[in-house]
Tab-separated table of C-alpha atoms and ligand atoms in Angstrom:
chain	number	residue	atom	x	y	z
A	176	UNK	CA	12.852	-8.961	-8.354
A	177	UNK	CA	9.472	-7.296	-8.307
A	178	UNK	CA	7.374	-5.383	-10.812
A	179	UNK	CA	5.289	-3.636	-8.179
A	180	UNK	CA	6.034	-2.953	-4.506
A	181	UNK	CA	3.637	-1.409	-1.975
A	182	UNK	CA	5.222	0.215	1.083
A	183	UNK	CA	2.870	0.786	4.018
A	184	UNK	CA	3.018	1.832	7.676
A	185	UNK	CA	0.960	-0.927	9.284
A	186	UNK	CA	-0.033	-4.504	8.496
A	187	UNK	CA	-3.534	-4.218	6.905
A	188	UNK	CA	-3.008	-0.730	5.401
A	189	UNK	CA	-2.377	-2.292	1.997
A	190	UNK	CA	-5.510	-4.448	2.300
A	191	UNK	CA	-7.584	-1.312	2.878
A	192	UNK	CA	-6.061	1.019	0.305
A	193	UNK	CA	-4.269	-0.620	-2.628
A	194	UNK	CA	-4.729	-4.396	-2.262
A	195	UNK	CA	-7.098	-4.562	-5.227
A	196	UNK	CA	-4.471	-3.033	-7.488
A	197	UNK	CA	-1.770	-5.415	-6.225
A	198	UNK	CA	-4.094	-8.329	-6.841
A	199	UNK	CA	-5.091	-7.114	-10.284
A	200	UNK	CA	-1.444	-6.774	-11.290
A	201	UNK	CA	-0.699	-10.256	-9.881
A	202	UNK	CA	-3.702	-11.581	-11.849
A	203	UNK	CA	-2.073	-10.033	-14.939
A	204	UNK	CA	1.150	-11.941	-14.256
A	205	UNK	CA	3.265	-9.294	-12.565
A	206	UNK	CA	5.369	-10.030	-9.504
A	207	UNK	CA	4.134	-7.959	-6.590
A	208	UNK	CA	5.375	-7.403	-3.055
A	209	UNK	CA	4.661	-5.570	0.175
A	210	UNK	CA	6.893	-3.996	2.819
A	211	UNK	CA	5.163	-3.013	6.067
A	212	UNK	CA	7.299	-0.656	8.123
A	213	UNK	CA	5.768	-1.460	11.541
A	214	UNK	CA	4.098	-4.506	13.066
A	215	UNK	CA	1.403	-2.578	14.898
A	216	UNK	CA	2.961	-2.986	18.347
A	217	UNK	CA	0.891	-0.089	19.732
A	218	UNK	CA	-2.381	-1.625	18.539
A	219	UNK	CA	-5.173	-2.295	21.026
A	220	UNK	CA	-5.781	-5.784	19.707
A	221	UNK	CA	-3.383	-8.649	18.990
A	222	UNK	CA	0.418	-8.691	19.209
A	223	UNK	CA	3.083	-7.803	16.615
A	224	UNK	CA	3.765	-11.510	16.086
A	225	UNK	CA	0.102	-12.255	15.414
A	226	UNK	CA	-0.207	-9.250	13.102
A	227	UNK	CA	2.799	-10.386	11.050
A	228	UNK	CA	1.427	-13.934	10.807
A	229	UNK	CA	-1.935	-12.581	9.701
A	230	UNK	CA	-0.244	-10.317	7.162
A	231	UNK	CA	1.480	-13.348	5.619
A	232	UNK	CA	-1.906	-15.061	5.223
A	233	UNK	CA	-3.332	-11.852	3.707
A	234	UNK	CA	-0.387	-11.627	1.270
A	235	UNK	CA	-1.217	-15.119	-0.015
A	236	UNK	CA	-4.779	-14.009	-0.713
A	237	UNK	CA	-3.421	-10.957	-2.561
A	238	UNK	CA	-1.086	-13.275	-4.543
A	239	UNK	CA	1.927	-11.210	-3.474
A	240	UNK	CA	5.209	-13.047	-4.035
A	241	UNK	CA	6.970	-11.202	-1.239
A	242	UNK	CA	5.992	-9.601	2.064
A	243	UNK	CA	8.163	-8.496	4.932
A	244	UNK	CA	7.908	-6.376	8.053
A	245	UNK	CA	10.734	-4.040	9.044
A	246	UNK	CA	9.534	-3.754	12.674
A	247	UNK	CA	10.064	-0.019	12.926
A	248	UNK	CA	8.321	1.502	16.004
A	249	UNK	CA	4.555	1.761	15.499
A	250	UNK	CA	2.717	5.080	16.165
A	251	UNK	CA	6.030	6.870	16.623
A	252	UNK	CA	7.604	6.205	13.244
A	253	UNK	CA	10.479	8.554	12.504
A	254	UNK	CA	12.129	9.451	9.248
A	255	UNK	CA	15.594	8.533	10.510
A	256	UNK	CA	18.744	7.912	8.496
A	257	UNK	CA	18.824	4.305	9.712
A	258	UNK	CA	15.213	3.734	8.643
A	259	UNK	CA	15.694	5.267	5.206
A	260	UNK	CA	18.867	3.277	4.612
A	261	UNK	CA	17.279	-0.011	5.700
A	262	UNK	CA	14.368	0.544	3.335
A	263	UNK	CA	16.678	1.716	0.503
A	264	UNK	CA	18.653	-1.508	0.884
A	265	UNK	CA	15.504	-3.604	0.543
A	266	UNK	CA	14.468	-1.617	-2.559
A	267	UNK	CA	17.886	-2.319	-4.101
A	268	UNK	CA	17.413	-6.022	-3.479
A	269	UNK	CA	13.778	-6.266	-4.574
A	270	UNK	CA	14.232	-3.921	-7.589
A	271	UNK	CA	10.579	-2.910	-8.121
A	272	UNK	CA	9.730	-1.000	-11.273
A	273	UNK	CA	6.752	0.793	-9.678
A	274	UNK	CA	6.224	1.630	-6.010
A	275	UNK	CA	2.951	2.425	-4.223
A	276	UNK	CA	3.289	4.788	-1.239
A	277	UNK	CA	0.640	6.232	1.082
A	278	UNK	CA	-0.552	9.749	0.240
A	279	UNK	CA	1.725	12.406	1.765
A	280	UNK	CA	-0.897	13.980	4.032
A	281	UNK	CA	-3.243	12.281	6.472
A	282	UNK	CA	-4.589	11.920	9.981
A	283	UNK	CA	-2.132	9.272	11.146
A	284	UNK	CA	1.478	10.509	11.385
A	285	UNK	CA	2.817	7.035	10.499
A	286	UNK	CA	1.043	7.208	7.136
A	287	UNK	CA	2.470	10.500	5.932
A	288	UNK	CA	5.864	9.654	7.406
A	289	UNK	CA	5.854	6.376	5.476
A	290	UNK	CA	5.178	8.406	2.345
A	291	UNK	CA	8.239	10.528	3.041
A	292	UNK	CA	10.510	7.661	4.132
A	293	UNK	CA	9.403	5.651	1.086
A	294	UNK	CA	10.129	8.470	-1.354
A	295	UNK	CA	13.536	9.206	0.131
A	296	UNK	CA	14.452	5.504	0.264
A	297	UNK	CA	13.546	5.163	-3.444
A	298	UNK	CA	15.891	8.046	-4.170
A	299	UNK	CA	18.734	6.718	-1.999
A	300	UNK	CA	18.378	3.248	-3.535
A	301	UNK	CA	19.549	4.687	-6.835
A	302	UNK	CA	22.822	6.042	-5.477
A	303	UNK	CA	25.779	3.862	-6.414
A	304	UNK	CA	27.947	4.621	-3.401
A	305	UNK	CA	25.518	4.087	-0.533
A	306	UNK	CA	26.326	0.379	-0.465
A	307	UNK	CA	29.156	-1.456	-2.189
A	308	UNK	CA	27.561	-4.906	-2.045
A	309	UNK	CA	24.335	-4.182	-3.902
A	310	UNK	CA	23.590	-2.697	-7.302
A	311	UNK	CA	21.859	0.679	-7.381
A	312	UNK	CA	18.195	0.602	-8.322
A	313	UNK	CA	15.695	3.431	-8.530
A	314	UNK	CA	12.021	2.612	-9.201
A	315	UNK	CA	10.847	4.424	-12.316
A	316	UNK	CA	7.360	5.253	-11.047
A	317	UNK	CA	5.914	6.192	-7.656
A	318	UNK	CA	2.140	6.289	-7.263
A	319	UNK	CA	0.433	7.490	-4.083
A	320	UNK	CA	-2.559	5.642	-2.716
A	321	UNK	CA	-5.037	8.424	-1.885
A	322	UNK	CA	-8.035	6.454	-0.606
A	323	UNK	CA	-7.982	8.114	2.817
A	324	UNK	CA	-7.159	11.584	1.505
A	325	UNK	CA	-10.011	13.760	0.368
A	326	UNK	CA	-8.292	14.717	-2.883
A	327	UNK	CA	-9.129	14.282	-6.549
A	328	UNK	CA	-7.238	11.220	-7.822
A	329	UNK	CA	-4.954	11.419	-10.855
A	330	UNK	CA	-6.379	8.045	-11.880
A	331	UNK	CA	-8.497	5.192	-10.531
A	332	UNK	CA	-7.778	1.471	-10.996
A	333	UNK	CA	-10.805	-0.718	-11.730
A	334	UNK	CA	-10.771	-3.428	-9.018
A	335	UNK	CA	-14.274	-4.797	-9.647
A	336	UNK	CA	-12.881	-8.314	-10.234
A	337	UNK	CA	-10.596	-8.092	-7.201
A	338	UNK	CA	-12.770	-6.377	-4.596
A	339	UNK	CA	-14.154	-9.500	-2.895
A	340	UNK	CA	-10.738	-11.104	-2.641
A	341	UNK	CA	-9.305	-7.861	-1.263
A	342	UNK	CA	-12.017	-7.928	1.407
A	343	UNK	CA	-11.088	-11.521	2.297
A	344	UNK	CA	-7.461	-10.466	2.665
A	345	UNK	CA	-8.458	-7.778	5.172
A	346	UNK	CA	-10.563	-10.222	7.154
A	347	UNK	CA	-7.481	-12.463	7.408
A	348	UNK	CA	-6.483	-10.110	10.247
A	349	UNK	CA	-8.653	-12.028	12.649
A	350	UNK	CA	-7.089	-10.382	15.710
A	351	UNK	CA	-8.244	-6.995	14.397
A	352	UNK	CA	-11.535	-7.739	12.701
A	353	UNK	CA	-12.776	-10.902	14.362
A	354	UNK	CA	-15.528	-10.812	16.949
A	355	UNK	CA	-13.747	-9.976	20.185
A	356	UNK	CA	-14.731	-7.870	23.151
A	357	UNK	CA	-11.309	-6.232	23.539
A	358	UNK	CA	-11.582	-2.651	22.269
A	359	UNK	CA	-15.131	-3.348	21.040
A	360	UNK	CA	-16.095	0.322	21.227
A	361	UNK	CA	-13.089	1.280	19.076
A	362	UNK	CA	-13.445	-1.371	16.400
A	363	UNK	CA	-16.266	-1.676	13.887
A	364	UNK	CA	-17.737	-5.157	13.356
A	365	UNK	CA	-17.357	-7.104	10.119
A	366	UNK	CA	-20.655	-5.922	8.623
A	367	UNK	CA	-19.691	-2.304	9.257
A	368	UNK	CA	-16.226	-2.835	7.725
A	369	UNK	CA	-17.737	-4.415	4.611
A	370	UNK	CA	-20.220	-1.582	4.318
A	371	UNK	CA	-17.603	1.122	4.749
A	372	UNK	CA	-15.022	-0.355	2.388
A	373	UNK	CA	-17.520	-1.135	-0.328
A	374	UNK	CA	-19.005	2.386	-0.105
A	375	UNK	CA	-15.569	3.934	-0.606
A	376	UNK	CA	-14.607	1.531	-3.413
A	377	UNK	CA	-18.009	2.141	-5.068
A	378	UNK	CA	-17.479	5.888	-4.907
A	379	UNK	CA	-14.109	5.700	-6.672
A	380	UNK	CA	-15.440	3.087	-9.087
A	381	UNK	CA	-18.305	5.429	-10.004
A	382	UNK	CA	-15.779	8.108	-10.991
A	383	UNK	CA	-14.594	5.865	-13.833
A	384	UNK	CA	-17.897	4.126	-14.576
A	385	UNK	CA	-17.113	0.751	-12.954
A	386	UNK	CA	-18.295	-0.999	-9.801
A	387	UNK	CA	-15.220	-0.768	-7.546
A	388	UNK	CA	-12.088	1.353	-7.795
A	389	UNK	CA	-8.921	2.375	-5.951
A	390	UNK	CA	-7.663	5.985	-6.307
A	391	UNK	CA	-4.089	7.170	-6.847
A	392	UNK	CA	-2.302	10.480	-7.152
A	393	UNK	CA	0.908	11.051	-9.092
A	394	UNK	CA	3.072	14.156	-8.781
A	395	UNK	CA	4.133	14.282	-12.411
A	396	UNK	CA	1.925	14.638	-15.500
A	397	UNK	CA	0.645	11.407	-17.034
A	398	UNK	CA	1.528	10.854	-20.695
A	399	UNK	CA	-1.115	9.636	-23.165
A	400	UNK	CA	-0.199	8.392	-26.648
A	401	UNK	CA	-3.656	7.661	-28.079
A	402	UNK	CA	-6.503	10.076	-27.350
A	403	UNK	CA	-8.967	8.184	-29.593
A	404	UNK	CA	-9.408	5.153	-27.348
A	405	UNK	CA	-9.278	6.860	-23.933
A	406	UNK	CA	-11.558	5.094	-21.458
A	407	UNK	CA	-14.237	6.724	-19.211
A	408	UNK	CA	-17.140	8.505	-20.940
A	409	UNK	CA	-17.254	12.305	-20.846
A	410	UNK	CA	-20.998	12.604	-21.558
B	618	LIG	ZN1	-2.285	2.402	9.029
């Protein structure tokens, strides 16, 4: 049983987009988990088996209590009935209260398809009759990680205390980010990755007056009960 579940297309997506939030929630005592839909079998570097092993090491660094890979086909992910049902079944078993999905538009088709598959699986998971052996469960909140989308976030999570550990979790993918000649023109080196990720996290952090942040979009309106103590200065 999880409090927070991140669903992503590829191993290392979570580490780049919402790992700081997962870690912050784990630091606060919540049970967090990750489902990666593909194992990156079309990737230039490494193999699916290596990627999954590296993702397990990264999950430890993010203090996630659960991580699994559904081994759907990488780079040609389809929103199929079988895929949605498989994911819905896992949601019923893991019972997360909140789910993080990728933003619904993007450059990589796997990312926006994961957004769609994830949403539909969350819906299906709540239907009593789709499976007689598991209890229905529908997450109450879906938040969309919008770090790669050039959109105004609905809110930003302060990950200043988690940023360095999130970076370590990304570098756990040694087959992708280690010094290797294979695909060297396609892959940035470690210094470049650090520079890029910290620039983006600094940008979103600056929006809320902190050092590092991760942005999210929600489709529904956020409710506020106390307008006196709202954080983030207006002037
Ligand atoms: Zn990806």
